Coordinates of C-alpha atoms and ligand atoms in Angstrom, one line a residue:
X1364 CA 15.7 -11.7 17.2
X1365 CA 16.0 -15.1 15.3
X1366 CA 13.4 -16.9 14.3
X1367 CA 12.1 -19.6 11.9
X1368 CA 9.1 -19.5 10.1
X1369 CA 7.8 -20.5 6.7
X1370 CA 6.6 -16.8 5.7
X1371 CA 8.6 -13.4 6.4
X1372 CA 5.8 -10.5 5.6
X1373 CA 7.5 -7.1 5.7
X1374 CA 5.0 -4.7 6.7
X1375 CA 1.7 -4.5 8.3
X1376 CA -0.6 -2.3 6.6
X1377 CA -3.9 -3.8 4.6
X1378 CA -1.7 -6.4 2.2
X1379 CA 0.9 -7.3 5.3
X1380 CA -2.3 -8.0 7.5
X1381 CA -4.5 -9.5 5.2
X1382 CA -1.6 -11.9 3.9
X1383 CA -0.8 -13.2 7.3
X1384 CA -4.2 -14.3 7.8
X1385 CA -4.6 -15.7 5.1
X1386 CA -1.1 -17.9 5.4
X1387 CA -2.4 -18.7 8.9
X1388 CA -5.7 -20.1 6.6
X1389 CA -3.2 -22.3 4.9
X1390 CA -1.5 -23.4 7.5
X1391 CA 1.4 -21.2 6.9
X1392 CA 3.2 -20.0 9.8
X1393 CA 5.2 -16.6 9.3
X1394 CA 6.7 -13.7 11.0
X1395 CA 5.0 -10.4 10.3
X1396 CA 7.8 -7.2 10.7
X1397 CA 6.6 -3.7 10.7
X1398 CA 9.1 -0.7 10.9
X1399 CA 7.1 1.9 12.4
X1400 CA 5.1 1.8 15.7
X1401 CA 2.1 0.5 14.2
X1402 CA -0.1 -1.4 12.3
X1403 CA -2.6 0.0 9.5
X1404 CA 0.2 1.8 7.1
X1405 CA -1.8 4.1 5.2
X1406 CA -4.7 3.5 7.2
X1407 CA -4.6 5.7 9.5
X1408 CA -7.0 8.1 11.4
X1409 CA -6.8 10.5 13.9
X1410 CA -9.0 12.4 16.4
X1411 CA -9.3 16.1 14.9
X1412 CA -11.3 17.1 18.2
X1413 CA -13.4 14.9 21.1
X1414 CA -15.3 12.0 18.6
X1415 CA -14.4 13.3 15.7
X1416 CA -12.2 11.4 13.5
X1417 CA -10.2 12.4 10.5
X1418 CA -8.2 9.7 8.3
X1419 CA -4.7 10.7 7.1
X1420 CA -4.9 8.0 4.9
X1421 CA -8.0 6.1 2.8
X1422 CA -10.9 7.2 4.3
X1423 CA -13.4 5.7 2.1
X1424 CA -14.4 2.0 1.7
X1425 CA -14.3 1.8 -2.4
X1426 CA -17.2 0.2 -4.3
X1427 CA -19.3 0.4 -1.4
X1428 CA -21.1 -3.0 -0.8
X1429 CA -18.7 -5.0 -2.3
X1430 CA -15.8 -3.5 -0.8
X1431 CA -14.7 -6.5 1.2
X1432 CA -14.0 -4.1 4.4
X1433 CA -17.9 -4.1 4.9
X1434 CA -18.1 -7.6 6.1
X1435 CA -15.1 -6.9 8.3
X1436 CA -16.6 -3.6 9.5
X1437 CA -20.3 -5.9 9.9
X1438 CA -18.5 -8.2 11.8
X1439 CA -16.7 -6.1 14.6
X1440 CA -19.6 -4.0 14.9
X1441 CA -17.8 -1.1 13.5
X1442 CA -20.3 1.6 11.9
X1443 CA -20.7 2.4 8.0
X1444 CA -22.2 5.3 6.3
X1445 CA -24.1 2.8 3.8
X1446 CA -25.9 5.7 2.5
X1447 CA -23.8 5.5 -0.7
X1448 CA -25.3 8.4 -2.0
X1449 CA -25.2 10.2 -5.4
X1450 CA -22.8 13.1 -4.0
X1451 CA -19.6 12.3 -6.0
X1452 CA -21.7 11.6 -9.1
X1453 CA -20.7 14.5 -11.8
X1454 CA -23.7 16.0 -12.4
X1455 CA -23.8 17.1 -8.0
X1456 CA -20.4 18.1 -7.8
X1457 CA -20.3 21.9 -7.0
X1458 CA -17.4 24.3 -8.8
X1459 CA -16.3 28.0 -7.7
X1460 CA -14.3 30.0 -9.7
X1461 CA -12.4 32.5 -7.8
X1462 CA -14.6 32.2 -5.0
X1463 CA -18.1 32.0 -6.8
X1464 CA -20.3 29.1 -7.8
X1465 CA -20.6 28.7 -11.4
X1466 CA -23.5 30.1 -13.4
X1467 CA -25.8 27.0 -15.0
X1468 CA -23.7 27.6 -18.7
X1469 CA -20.5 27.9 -16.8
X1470 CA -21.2 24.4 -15.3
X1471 CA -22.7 22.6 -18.4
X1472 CA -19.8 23.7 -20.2
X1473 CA -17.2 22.9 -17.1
X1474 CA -18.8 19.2 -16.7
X1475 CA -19.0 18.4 -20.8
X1476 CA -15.0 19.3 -20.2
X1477 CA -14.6 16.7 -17.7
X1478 CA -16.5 14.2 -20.0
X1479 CA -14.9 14.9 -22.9
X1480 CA -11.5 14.6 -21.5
X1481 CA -12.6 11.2 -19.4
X1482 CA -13.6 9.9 -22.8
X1483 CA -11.0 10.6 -24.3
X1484 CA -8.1 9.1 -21.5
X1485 CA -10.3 6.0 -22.2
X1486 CA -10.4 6.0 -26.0
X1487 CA -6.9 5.8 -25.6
X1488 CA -6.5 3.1 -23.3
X1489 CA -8.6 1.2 -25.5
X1490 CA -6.2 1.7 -28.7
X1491 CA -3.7 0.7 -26.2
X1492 CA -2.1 3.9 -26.6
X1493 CA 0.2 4.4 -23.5
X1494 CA 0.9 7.7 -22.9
X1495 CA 0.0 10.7 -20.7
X1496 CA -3.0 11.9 -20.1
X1497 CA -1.8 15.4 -20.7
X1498 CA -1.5 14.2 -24.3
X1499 CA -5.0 13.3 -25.3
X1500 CA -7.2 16.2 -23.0
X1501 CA -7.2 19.8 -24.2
X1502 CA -4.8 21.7 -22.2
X1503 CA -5.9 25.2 -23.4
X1504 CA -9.6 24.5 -22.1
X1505 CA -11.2 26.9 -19.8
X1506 CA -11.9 24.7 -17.3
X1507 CA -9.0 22.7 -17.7
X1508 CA -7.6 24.6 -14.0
X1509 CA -10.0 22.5 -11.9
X1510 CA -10.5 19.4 -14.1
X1511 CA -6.4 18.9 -14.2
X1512 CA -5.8 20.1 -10.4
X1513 CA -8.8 17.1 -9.5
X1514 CA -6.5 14.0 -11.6
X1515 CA -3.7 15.4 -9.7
X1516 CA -5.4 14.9 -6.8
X1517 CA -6.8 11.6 -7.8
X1518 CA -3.2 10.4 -9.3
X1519 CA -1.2 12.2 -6.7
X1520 CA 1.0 13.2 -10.2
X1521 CA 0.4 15.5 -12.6
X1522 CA -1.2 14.6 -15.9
X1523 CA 1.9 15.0 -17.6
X1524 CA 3.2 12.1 -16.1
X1525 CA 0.0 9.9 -15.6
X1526 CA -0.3 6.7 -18.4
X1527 CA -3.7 6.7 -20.1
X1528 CA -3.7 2.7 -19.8
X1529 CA -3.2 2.2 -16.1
X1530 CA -5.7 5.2 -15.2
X1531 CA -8.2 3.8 -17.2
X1532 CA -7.9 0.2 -15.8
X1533 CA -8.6 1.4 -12.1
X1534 CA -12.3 0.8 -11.4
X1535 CA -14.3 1.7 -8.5
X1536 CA -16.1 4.8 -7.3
X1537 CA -15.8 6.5 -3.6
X1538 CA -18.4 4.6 -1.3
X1539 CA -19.2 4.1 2.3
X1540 CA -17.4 6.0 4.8
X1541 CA -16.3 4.8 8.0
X1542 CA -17.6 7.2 10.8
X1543 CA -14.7 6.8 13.1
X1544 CA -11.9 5.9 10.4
X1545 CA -11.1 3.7 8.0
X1546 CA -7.9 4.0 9.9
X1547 CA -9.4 3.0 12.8
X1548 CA -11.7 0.0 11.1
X1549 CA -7.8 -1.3 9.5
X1550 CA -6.1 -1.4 12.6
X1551 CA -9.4 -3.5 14.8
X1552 CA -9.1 -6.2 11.8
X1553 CA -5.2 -6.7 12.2
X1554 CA -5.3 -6.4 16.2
X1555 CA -5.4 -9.8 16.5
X1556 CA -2.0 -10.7 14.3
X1557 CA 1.0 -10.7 16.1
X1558 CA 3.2 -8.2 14.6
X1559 CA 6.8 -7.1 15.5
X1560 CA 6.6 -3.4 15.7
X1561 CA 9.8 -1.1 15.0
X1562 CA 11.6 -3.6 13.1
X1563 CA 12.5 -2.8 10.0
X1564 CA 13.7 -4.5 7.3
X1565 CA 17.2 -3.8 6.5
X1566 CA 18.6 -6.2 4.1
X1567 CA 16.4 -9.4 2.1
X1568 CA 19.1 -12.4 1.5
X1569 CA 18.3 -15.1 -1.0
X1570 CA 22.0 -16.2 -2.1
X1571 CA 21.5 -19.5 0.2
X1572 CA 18.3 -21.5 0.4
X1573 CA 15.5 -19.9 1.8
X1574 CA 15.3 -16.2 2.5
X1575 CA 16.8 -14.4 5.5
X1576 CA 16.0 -10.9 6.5
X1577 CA 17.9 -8.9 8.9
X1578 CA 16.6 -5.9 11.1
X1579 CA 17.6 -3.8 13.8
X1580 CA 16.4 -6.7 16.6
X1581 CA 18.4 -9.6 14.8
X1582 CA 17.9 -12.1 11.3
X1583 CA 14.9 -13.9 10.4
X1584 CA 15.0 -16.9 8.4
X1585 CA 11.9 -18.3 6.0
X1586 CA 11.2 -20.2 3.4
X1587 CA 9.7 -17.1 1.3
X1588 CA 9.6 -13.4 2.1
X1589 CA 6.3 -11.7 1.1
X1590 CA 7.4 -7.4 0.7
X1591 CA 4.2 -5.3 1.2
X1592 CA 6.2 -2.1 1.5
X1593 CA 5.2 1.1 -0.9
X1594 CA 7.4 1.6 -4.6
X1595 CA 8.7 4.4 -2.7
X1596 CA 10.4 2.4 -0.1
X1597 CA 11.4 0.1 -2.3
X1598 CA 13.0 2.5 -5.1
X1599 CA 14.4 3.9 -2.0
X1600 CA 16.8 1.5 -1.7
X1601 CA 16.2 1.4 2.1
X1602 CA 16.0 -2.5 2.0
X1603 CA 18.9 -3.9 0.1
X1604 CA 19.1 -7.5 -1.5
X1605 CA 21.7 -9.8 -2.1
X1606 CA 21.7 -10.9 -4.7
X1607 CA 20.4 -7.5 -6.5
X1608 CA 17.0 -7.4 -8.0
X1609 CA 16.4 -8.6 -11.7
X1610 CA 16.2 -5.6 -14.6
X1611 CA 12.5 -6.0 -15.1
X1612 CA 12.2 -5.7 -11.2
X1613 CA 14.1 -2.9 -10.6
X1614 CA 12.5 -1.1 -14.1
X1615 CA 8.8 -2.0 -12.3
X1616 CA 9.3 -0.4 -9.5
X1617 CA 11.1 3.1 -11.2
X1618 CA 8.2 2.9 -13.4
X1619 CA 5.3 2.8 -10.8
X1620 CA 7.1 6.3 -8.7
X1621 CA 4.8 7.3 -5.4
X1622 CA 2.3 9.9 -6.3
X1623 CA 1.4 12.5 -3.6
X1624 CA -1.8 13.7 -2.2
X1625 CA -2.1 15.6 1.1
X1626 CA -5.4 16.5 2.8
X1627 CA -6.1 18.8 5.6
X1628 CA -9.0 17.9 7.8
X1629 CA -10.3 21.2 9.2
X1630 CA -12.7 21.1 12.2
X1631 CA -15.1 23.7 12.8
X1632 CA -17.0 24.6 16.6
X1633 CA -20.4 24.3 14.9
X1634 CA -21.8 23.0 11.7
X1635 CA -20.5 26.3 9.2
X1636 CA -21.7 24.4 6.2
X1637 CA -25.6 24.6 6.4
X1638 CA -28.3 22.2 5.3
X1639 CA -27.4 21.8 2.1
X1640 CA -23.5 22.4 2.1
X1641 CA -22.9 18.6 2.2
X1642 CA -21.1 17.8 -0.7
X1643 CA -18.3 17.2 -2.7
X1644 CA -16.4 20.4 -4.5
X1645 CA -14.1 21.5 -6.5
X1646 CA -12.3 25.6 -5.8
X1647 CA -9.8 27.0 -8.0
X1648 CA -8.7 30.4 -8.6
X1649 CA -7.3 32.2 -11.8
X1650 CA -4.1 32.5 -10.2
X1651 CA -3.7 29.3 -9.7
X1652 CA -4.6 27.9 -6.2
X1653 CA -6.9 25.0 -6.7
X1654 CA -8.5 22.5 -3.6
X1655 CA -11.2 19.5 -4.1
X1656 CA -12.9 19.6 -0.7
X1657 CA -15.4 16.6 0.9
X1658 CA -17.7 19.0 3.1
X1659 CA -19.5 17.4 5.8
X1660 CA -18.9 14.2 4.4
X1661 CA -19.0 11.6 7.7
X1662 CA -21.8 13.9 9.2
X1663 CA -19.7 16.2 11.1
X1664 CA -17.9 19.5 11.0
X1665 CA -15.3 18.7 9.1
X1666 CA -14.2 19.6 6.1
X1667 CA -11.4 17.5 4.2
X1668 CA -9.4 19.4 1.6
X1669 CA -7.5 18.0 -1.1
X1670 CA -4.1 18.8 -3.3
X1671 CA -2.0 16.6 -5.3
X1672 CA 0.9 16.3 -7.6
X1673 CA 3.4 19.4 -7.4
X1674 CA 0.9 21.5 -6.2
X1675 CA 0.4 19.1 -2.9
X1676 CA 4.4 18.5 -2.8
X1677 CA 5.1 22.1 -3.0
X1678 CA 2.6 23.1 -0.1
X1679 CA 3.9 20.2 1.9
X1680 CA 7.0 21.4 1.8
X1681 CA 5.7 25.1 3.0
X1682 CA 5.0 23.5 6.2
X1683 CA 1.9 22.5 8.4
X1684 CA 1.0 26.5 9.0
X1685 CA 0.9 26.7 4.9
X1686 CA -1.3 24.0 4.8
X1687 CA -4.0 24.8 7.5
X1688 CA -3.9 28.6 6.2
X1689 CA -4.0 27.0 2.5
X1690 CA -7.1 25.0 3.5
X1691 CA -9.2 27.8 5.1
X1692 CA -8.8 30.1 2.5
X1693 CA -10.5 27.1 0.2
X1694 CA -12.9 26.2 2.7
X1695 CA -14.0 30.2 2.5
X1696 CA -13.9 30.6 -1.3
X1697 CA -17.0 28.4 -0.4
X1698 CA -18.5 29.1 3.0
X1699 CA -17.2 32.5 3.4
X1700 CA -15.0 34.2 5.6
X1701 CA -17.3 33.8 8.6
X1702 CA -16.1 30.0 8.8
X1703 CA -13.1 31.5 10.0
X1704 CA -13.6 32.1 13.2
X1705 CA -15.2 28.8 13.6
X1706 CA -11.7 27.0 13.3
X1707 CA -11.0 24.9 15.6
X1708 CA -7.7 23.2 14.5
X1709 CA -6.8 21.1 11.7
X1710 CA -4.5 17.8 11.1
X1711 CA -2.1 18.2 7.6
X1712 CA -0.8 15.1 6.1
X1713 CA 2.7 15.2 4.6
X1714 CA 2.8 11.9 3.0
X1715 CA 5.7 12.9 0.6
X1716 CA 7.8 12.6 3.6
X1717 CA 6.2 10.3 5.5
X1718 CA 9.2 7.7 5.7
X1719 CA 7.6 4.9 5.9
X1720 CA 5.9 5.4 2.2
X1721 CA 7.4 7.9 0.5
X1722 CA 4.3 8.9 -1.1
X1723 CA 0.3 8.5 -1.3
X1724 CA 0.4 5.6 -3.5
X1725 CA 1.9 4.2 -7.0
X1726 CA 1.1 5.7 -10.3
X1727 CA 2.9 4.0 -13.4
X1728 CA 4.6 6.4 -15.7
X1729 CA 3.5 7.2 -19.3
X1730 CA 4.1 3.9 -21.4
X1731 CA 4.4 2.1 -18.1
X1732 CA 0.7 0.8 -17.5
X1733 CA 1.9 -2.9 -17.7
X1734 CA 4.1 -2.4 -15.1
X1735 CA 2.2 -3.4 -12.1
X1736 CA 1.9 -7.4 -13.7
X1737 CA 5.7 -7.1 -13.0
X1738 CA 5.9 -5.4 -9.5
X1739 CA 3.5 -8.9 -8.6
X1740 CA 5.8 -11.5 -10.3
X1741 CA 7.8 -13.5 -7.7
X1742 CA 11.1 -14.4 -8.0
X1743 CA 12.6 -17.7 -7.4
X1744 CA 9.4 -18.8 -5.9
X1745 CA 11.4 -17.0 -2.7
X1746 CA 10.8 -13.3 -2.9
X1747 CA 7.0 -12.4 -3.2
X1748 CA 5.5 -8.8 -3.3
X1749 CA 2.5 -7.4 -2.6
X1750 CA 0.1 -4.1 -2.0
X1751 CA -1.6 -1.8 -3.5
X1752 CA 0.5 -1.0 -6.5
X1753 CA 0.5 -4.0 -7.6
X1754 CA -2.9 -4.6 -8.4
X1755 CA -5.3 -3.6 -11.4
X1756 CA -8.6 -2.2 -11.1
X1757 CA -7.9 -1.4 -7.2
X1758 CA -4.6 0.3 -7.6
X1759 CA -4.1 3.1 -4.9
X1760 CA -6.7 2.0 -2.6
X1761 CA -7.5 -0.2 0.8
X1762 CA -9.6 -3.1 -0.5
X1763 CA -7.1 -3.6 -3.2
X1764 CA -4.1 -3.7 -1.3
X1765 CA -6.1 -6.5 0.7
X1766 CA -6.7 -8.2 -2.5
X1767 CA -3.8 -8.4 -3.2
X1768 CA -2.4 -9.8 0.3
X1769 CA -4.6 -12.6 -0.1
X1770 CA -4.1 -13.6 -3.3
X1771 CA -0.2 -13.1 -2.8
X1772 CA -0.3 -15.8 0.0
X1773 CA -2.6 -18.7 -1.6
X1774 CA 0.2 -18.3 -4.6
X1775 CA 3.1 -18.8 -2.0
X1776 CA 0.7 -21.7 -0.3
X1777 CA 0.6 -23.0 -3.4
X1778 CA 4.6 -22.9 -4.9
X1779 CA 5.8 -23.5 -0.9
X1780 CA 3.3 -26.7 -1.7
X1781 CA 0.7 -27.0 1.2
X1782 CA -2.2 -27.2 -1.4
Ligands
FAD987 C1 -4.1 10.7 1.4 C2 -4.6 9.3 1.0 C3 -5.9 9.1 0.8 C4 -6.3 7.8 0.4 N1 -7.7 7.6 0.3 C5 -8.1 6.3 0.1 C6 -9.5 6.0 0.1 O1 -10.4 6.9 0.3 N2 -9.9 4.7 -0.1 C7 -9.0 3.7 -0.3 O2 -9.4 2.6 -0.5 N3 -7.7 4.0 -0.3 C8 -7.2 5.3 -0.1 N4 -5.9 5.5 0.0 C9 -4.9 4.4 -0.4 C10 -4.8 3.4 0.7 O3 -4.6 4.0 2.0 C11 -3.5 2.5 0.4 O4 -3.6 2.1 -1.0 C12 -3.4 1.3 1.3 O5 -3.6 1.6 2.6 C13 -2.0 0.7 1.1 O6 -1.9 -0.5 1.8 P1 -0.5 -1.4 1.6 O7 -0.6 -2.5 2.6 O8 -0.3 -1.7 0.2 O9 0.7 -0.4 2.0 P2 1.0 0.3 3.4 O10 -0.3 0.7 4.1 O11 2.0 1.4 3.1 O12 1.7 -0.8 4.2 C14 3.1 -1.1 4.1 C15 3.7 -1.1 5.5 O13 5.1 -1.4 5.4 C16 5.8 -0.7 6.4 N5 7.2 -0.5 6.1 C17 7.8 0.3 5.2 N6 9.1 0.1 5.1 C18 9.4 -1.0 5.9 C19 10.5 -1.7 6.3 N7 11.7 -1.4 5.7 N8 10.4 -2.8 7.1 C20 9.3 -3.1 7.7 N9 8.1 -2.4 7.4 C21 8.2 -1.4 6.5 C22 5.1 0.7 6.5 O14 5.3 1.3 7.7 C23 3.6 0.2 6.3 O15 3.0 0.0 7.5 C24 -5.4 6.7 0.4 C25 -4.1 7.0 0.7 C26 -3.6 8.2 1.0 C27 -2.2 8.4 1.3

């Protein structure tokens, strides 16, 4: 493969797809490389059982209305649960305790916890104190179990290694869900770009003018080489350049290290959660074991369970048996042991292996919020870089690493001159 273009974009998840059409808008043409065998990245969904669709990946559409996937979704007809409800709201989400809801003190005292500690993670953010949130919540607290075992989740890192400044700066509460996948939604919108599948970036060249980028299928040549690939792949080292990255480049991407969060979609034969089980919950045990679970969520009989940080590397690493067995038992602390004969099967993410990201998403380090400005910079007005960890306010998620796509390519429209 050889080709000439003005635009190399290396990979073809939300940023890599919304980047090319937007340099297409410009006028910009460009070659769009992707190394695995398809396009979407962490958009991804799959069919648990006949209809019924579970997303390994983001499954819901941030912000709700202003989420700039709705008008995509509107568009190709693609249906949205625009009943943004109230269900992630504090105040409705349910807590058991080693398999029993709390009482109404328990709860008061469980949800002033998570206040208090949010209030504090922002009090320090706005002293511009830097450091982990582990510092500024009360460890000791009773209900510190669930409360920490949730940011782990939300992080994909525990809160010993999650800065106070860059959690506080990411806006944007869960919204609409997409009733047959986000994944699914992600990959209709890029459908329409041509994208070279299984060709990985190998090695980014910018010694000479211009930027060439070789792969398995041959060297590309641009003008400007937009990299949409996750922190993980980059700290990696997987895609060498020549010359080496700058300091502050290299110290970036170190400093924004891939958080993980796995989820387990279990599907049940019939609806084992009830009229009112819809919800969003938190399960945790004295001995440890701690799941957030979206029951019912899209409508259906599933139930999508949730670990992060060590907790969700560790069970990764126990295999997809640990996982499914792992997410029953949670899914019964709530429903009961009944449920379990209504398994059907489950799907179990491993993202911490997952070679094409390395990780869930990018969560900067302690002293380390600023970092993200840094993963954006360009260099030599050659090598752009884009996706979700590079953004504020929409770290970690879909719409942002669309954001950022776009953006990314009116500032190479701009510096390669065609406005
Ligand atoms: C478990 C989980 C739950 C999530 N939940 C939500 C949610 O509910 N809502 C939300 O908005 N977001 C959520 N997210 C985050 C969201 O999915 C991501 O932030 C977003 O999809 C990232 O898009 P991206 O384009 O930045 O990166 P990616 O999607 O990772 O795209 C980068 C692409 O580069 C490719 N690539 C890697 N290496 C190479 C190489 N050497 N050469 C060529 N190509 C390469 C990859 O295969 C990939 O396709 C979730 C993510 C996970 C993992």
């Amino acid at each position: 493969m050889s080709s000439d273009c003005d635009v190399i974009v290396i990979g073809a998840g939300a940023a890599g797809i919304a980047a090319a059409k937007e340099l297409s808008r410009q006028g910009l043409t460009h070659t769009v490389i992707e190394g695995s065998h398809r396009i979407g990245g962490r958009a991804y969904s799959e069919e648990v059982a006949p209809g019924a669709w579970f997303d390994l990946g983001c499954a819901w559409l941030v912000g709700g209305a202003v989420n700039p996937f709705v008008p995509i979704a509107d568009a190709l007809g693609i249906e949205l649960g625009k009943d943004k409800d109230t269900m992630f709201e504090l105040e409705n989400h349910r807590f058991y305790r080693n398999g029993e809801p709390l009482n109404e003190e328990q709860r008061a005292a469980c949800v002033r916890y998570y206040e208090v500690s949010d209030e504090a993670v922002f009090a320090a953010a706005e002293d511009k104190r830097d450091v982990a949130i582990a510092d500024v919540i009360d460890l000791g607290h009773e209900f510190a179990p669930p409360h920490v075992g949730g940011l782990a989740t939300s992080w994909g890192m525990d809160v010993d290694l999650v800065s106070t400044t860059d959690s506080a700066s990411s806006v944007g509460e869960l919204g609409y869900a997409v009733l047959n996948g986000y994944g699914n939604l992600v990959a209709a919108w890029g459908a329409d770009v041509p994208v070279s599948l299984n060709t990985r970036a190998e090695r980014i060249d910018w010694s000479g003018p211009g930027v060439t980028v070789e792969t398995p299928k041959g060297t590309i040549r641009g003008r400007a080489v937009l990299c949409t690939v996750s922190t993980g792949v980059l700290a990696s080292g997987e895609i060498t350049f020549a010359p080496g990255l700058p300091d502050w480049k290299t110290e970036a991407i170190h400093n924004l290290p891939m958080g993980t969060e796995n989820k387990m979609g279990v599907h049940f034969d019939k609806d084992v959660f009830g009229p009112d089980g819809r919800g969003h919950y938190t399960t945790w045990h004295d001995d440890g074991d701690m799941a957030k679970i979206h029951a019912c969520v899209m409508g259906n009989n599933i139930a999508s369970v949730f670990v992060g940080g060590r907790h969700g590397v560790w069970l990764e690493k126990q295999g997809q048996q640990a996982g499914h067995d792992f997410a029953v038992d949670r899914c019964a602390d709530i429903f009961g042991n009944d449920i379990r004969k209504h398994v059907t099967r489950s799907i179990v993410t491993a993202w911490e292996s997952e070679p094409w990201t390395r990780g869930s998403w990018a969560c900067a380090r302690p002293g380390h919020g600023h970092q993200r400005t840094n993963l954006k910079r360009a260099i030599d007005d050659r090598l752009f870089f884009a996706g979700e960890a590079t953004v504020y306010g929409g770290q970690g998620t879909c719409d942002g690493a669309y954001v950022s796509g776009v953006e990314t390519a009116q500032e190479i429209a701009v510096t390669l001159g065609v406005k």
